[in-house]
Tab-separated table of C-alpha atoms and ligand atoms in Angstrom:
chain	number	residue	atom	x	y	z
A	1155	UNK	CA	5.781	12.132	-17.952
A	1156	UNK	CA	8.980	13.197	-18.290
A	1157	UNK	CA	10.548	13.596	-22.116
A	1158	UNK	CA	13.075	10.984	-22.656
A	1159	UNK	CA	16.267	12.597	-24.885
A	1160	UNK	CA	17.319	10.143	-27.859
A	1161	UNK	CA	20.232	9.317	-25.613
A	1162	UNK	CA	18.895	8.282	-22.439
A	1163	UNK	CA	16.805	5.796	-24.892
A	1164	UNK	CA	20.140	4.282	-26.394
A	1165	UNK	CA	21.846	4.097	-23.071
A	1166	UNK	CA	18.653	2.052	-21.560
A	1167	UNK	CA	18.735	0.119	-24.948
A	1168	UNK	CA	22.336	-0.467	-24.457
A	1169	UNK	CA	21.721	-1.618	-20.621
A	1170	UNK	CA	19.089	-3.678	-21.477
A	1171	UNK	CA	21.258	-5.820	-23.997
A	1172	UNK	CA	23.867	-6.331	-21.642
A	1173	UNK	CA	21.743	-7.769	-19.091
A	1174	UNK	CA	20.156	-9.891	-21.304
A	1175	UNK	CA	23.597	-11.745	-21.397
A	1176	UNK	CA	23.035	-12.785	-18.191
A	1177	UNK	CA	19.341	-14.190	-18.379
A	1178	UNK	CA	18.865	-17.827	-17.400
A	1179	UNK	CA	16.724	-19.485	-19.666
A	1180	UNK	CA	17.894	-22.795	-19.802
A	1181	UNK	CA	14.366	-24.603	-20.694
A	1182	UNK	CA	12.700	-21.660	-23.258
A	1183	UNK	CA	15.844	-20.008	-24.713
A	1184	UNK	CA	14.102	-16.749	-24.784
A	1185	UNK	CA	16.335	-14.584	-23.303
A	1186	UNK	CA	15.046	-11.411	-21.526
A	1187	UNK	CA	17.107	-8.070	-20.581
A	1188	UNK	CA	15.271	-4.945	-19.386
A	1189	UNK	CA	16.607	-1.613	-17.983
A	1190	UNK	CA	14.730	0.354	-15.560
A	1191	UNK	CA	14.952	3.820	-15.417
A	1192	UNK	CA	13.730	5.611	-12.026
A	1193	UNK	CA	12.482	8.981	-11.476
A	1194	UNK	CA	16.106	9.721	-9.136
A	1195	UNK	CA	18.172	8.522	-12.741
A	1196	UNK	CA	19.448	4.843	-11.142
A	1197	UNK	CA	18.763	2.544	-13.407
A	1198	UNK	CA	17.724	-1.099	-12.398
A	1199	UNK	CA	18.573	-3.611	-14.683
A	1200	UNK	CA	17.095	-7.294	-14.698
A	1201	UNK	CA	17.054	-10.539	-16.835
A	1202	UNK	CA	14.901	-13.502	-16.839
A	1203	UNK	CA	15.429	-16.853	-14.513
A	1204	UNK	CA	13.884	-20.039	-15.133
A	1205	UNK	CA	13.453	-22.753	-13.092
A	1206	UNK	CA	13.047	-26.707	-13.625
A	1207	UNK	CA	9.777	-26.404	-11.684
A	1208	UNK	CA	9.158	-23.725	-14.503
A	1209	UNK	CA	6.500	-21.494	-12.379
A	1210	UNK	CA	8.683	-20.109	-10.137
A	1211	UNK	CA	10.893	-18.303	-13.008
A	1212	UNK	CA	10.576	-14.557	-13.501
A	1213	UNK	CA	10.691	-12.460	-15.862
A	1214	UNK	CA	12.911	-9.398	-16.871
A	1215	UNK	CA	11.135	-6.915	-16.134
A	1216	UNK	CA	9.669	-8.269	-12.896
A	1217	UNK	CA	13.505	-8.762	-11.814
A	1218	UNK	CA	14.498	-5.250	-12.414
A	1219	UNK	CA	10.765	-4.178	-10.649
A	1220	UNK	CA	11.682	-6.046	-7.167
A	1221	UNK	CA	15.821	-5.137	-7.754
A	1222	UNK	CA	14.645	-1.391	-7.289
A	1223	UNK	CA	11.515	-1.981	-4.914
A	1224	UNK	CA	13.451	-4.421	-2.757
A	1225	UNK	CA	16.277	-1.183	-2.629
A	1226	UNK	CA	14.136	1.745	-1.643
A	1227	UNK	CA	13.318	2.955	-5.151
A	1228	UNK	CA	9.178	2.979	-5.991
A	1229	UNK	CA	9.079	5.790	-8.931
A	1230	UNK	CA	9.878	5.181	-12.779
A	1231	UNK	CA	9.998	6.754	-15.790
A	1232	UNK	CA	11.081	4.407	-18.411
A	1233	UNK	CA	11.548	1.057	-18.670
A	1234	UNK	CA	13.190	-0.958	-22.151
A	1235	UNK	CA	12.924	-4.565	-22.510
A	1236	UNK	CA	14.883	-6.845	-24.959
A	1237	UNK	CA	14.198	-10.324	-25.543
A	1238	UNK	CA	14.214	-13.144	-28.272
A	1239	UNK	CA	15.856	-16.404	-28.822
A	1240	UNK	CA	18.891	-15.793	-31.122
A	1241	UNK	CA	22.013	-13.660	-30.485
A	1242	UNK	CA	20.955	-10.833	-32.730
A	1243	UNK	CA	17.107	-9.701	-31.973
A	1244	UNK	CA	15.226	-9.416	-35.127
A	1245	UNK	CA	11.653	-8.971	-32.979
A	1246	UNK	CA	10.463	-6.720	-29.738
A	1247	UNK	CA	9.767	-8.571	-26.477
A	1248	UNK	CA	6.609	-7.022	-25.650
A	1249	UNK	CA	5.997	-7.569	-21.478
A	1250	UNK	CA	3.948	-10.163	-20.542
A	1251	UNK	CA	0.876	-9.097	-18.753
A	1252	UNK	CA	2.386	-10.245	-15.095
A	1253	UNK	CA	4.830	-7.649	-16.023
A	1254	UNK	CA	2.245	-5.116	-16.972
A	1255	UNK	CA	-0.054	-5.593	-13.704
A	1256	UNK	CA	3.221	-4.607	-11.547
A	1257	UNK	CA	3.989	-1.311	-13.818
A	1258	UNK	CA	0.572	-0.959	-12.962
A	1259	UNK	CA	1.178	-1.003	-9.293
A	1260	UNK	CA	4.197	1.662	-9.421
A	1261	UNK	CA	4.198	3.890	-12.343
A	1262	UNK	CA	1.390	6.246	-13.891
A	1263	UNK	CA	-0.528	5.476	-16.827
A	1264	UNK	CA	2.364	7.567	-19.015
A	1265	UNK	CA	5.099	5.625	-17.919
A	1266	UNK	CA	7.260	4.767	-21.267
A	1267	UNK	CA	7.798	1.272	-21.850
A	1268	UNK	CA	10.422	1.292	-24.786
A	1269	UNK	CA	10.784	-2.193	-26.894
A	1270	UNK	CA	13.920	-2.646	-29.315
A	1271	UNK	CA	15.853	-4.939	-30.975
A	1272	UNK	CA	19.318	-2.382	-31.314
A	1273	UNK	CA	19.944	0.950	-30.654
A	1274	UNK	CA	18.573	2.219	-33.917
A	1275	UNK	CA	15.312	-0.057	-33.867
A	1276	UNK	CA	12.966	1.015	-31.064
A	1277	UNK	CA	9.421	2.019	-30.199
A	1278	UNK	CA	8.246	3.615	-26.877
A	1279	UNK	CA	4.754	2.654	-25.941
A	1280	UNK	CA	2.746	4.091	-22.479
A	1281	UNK	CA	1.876	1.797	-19.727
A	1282	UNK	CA	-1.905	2.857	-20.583
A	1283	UNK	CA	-1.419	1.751	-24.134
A	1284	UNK	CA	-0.417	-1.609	-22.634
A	1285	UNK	CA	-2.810	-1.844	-20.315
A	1286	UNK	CA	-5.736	0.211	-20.308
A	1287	UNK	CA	-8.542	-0.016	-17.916
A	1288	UNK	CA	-6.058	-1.693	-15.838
A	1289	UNK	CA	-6.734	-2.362	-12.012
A	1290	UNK	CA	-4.226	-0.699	-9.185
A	1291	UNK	CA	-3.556	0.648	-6.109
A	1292	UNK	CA	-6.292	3.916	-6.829
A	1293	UNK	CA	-9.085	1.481	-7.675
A	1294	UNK	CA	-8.974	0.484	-3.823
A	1295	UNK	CA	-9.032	4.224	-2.498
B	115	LIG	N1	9.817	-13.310	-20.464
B	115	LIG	C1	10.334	-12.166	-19.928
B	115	LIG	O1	11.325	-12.179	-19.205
B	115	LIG	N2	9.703	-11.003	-20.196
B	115	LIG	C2	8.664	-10.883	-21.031
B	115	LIG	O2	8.178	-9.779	-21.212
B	115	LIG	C3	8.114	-12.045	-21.732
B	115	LIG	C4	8.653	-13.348	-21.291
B	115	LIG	C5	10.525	-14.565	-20.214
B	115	LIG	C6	9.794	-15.532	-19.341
B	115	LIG	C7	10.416	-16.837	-19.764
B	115	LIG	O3	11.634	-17.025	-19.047
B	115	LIG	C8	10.766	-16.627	-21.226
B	115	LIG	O4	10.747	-15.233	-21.423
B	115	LIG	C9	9.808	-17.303	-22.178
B	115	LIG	O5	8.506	-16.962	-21.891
């Protein structure tokens, strides 16, 4: 895994909140920003979008997954994720565990998945943490 400095963390925290400006969640009023960071330093960004059929909406981090994947881009380091219903965030978004299963299809078991509420308020967790024993792509091998 590669170390994340204190400022690549604020800058994905930073993305992350501005893209949450642009989630569509019309029928929850959660609304979901994430910032993903790949191994060659672009960084993806995605929000959620619901739908009045409400299972076809996605979420954040599945937006920002399918931006990059649907672009070229299949390796990640980091990815944050901000989310809650009022302007200011008072709790972390953890991803739901769609989101999880598709880390789990690109990234390695230390891939950081940061959760925050503001620049100063963060904790980085591992994609093993948040999913261990999970199934992927070596289980078929
Ligand atoms: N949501 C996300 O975008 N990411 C998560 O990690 C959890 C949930 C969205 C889905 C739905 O639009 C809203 O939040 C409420 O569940």
């Amino acid at each position: 895994m590669r170390q994340l400095e204190e400022k690549e963390i604020k800058e994905l925290i930073e993305t992350a909140l501005t893209q949450r400006n642009f989630s569509y969640a019309p029928y929850s009023q959660f609304r979901v920003g994430a910032a993903l960071l790949a191994k060659n330093n672009q960084i993806f960004t995605g929000c959620n979008v619901e739908n009045a059929a409400y299972s076809p909406g996605n979420c954040a981090e599945r937006t920002a997954f399918f931006k990059a994947v649907s672009e070229g881009v299949r390796e990640f380091d980091a990815i944050c994720v901000v989310g809650g219903k009022e302007e200011k965030l008072t709790d972390f978004a953890a991803p739901c565990g769609v989101c999880r299963q598709v880390m789990m299809e690109f990234c390695e078991p230390d891939f950081t998945i940061i959760l925050a509420t503001d620049t100063e308020n963060f904790q980085c967790f591992s994609l093993k943490e948040l999913l261990p024993m999970g199934f992927g792509p070596k289980n078929l091998d």
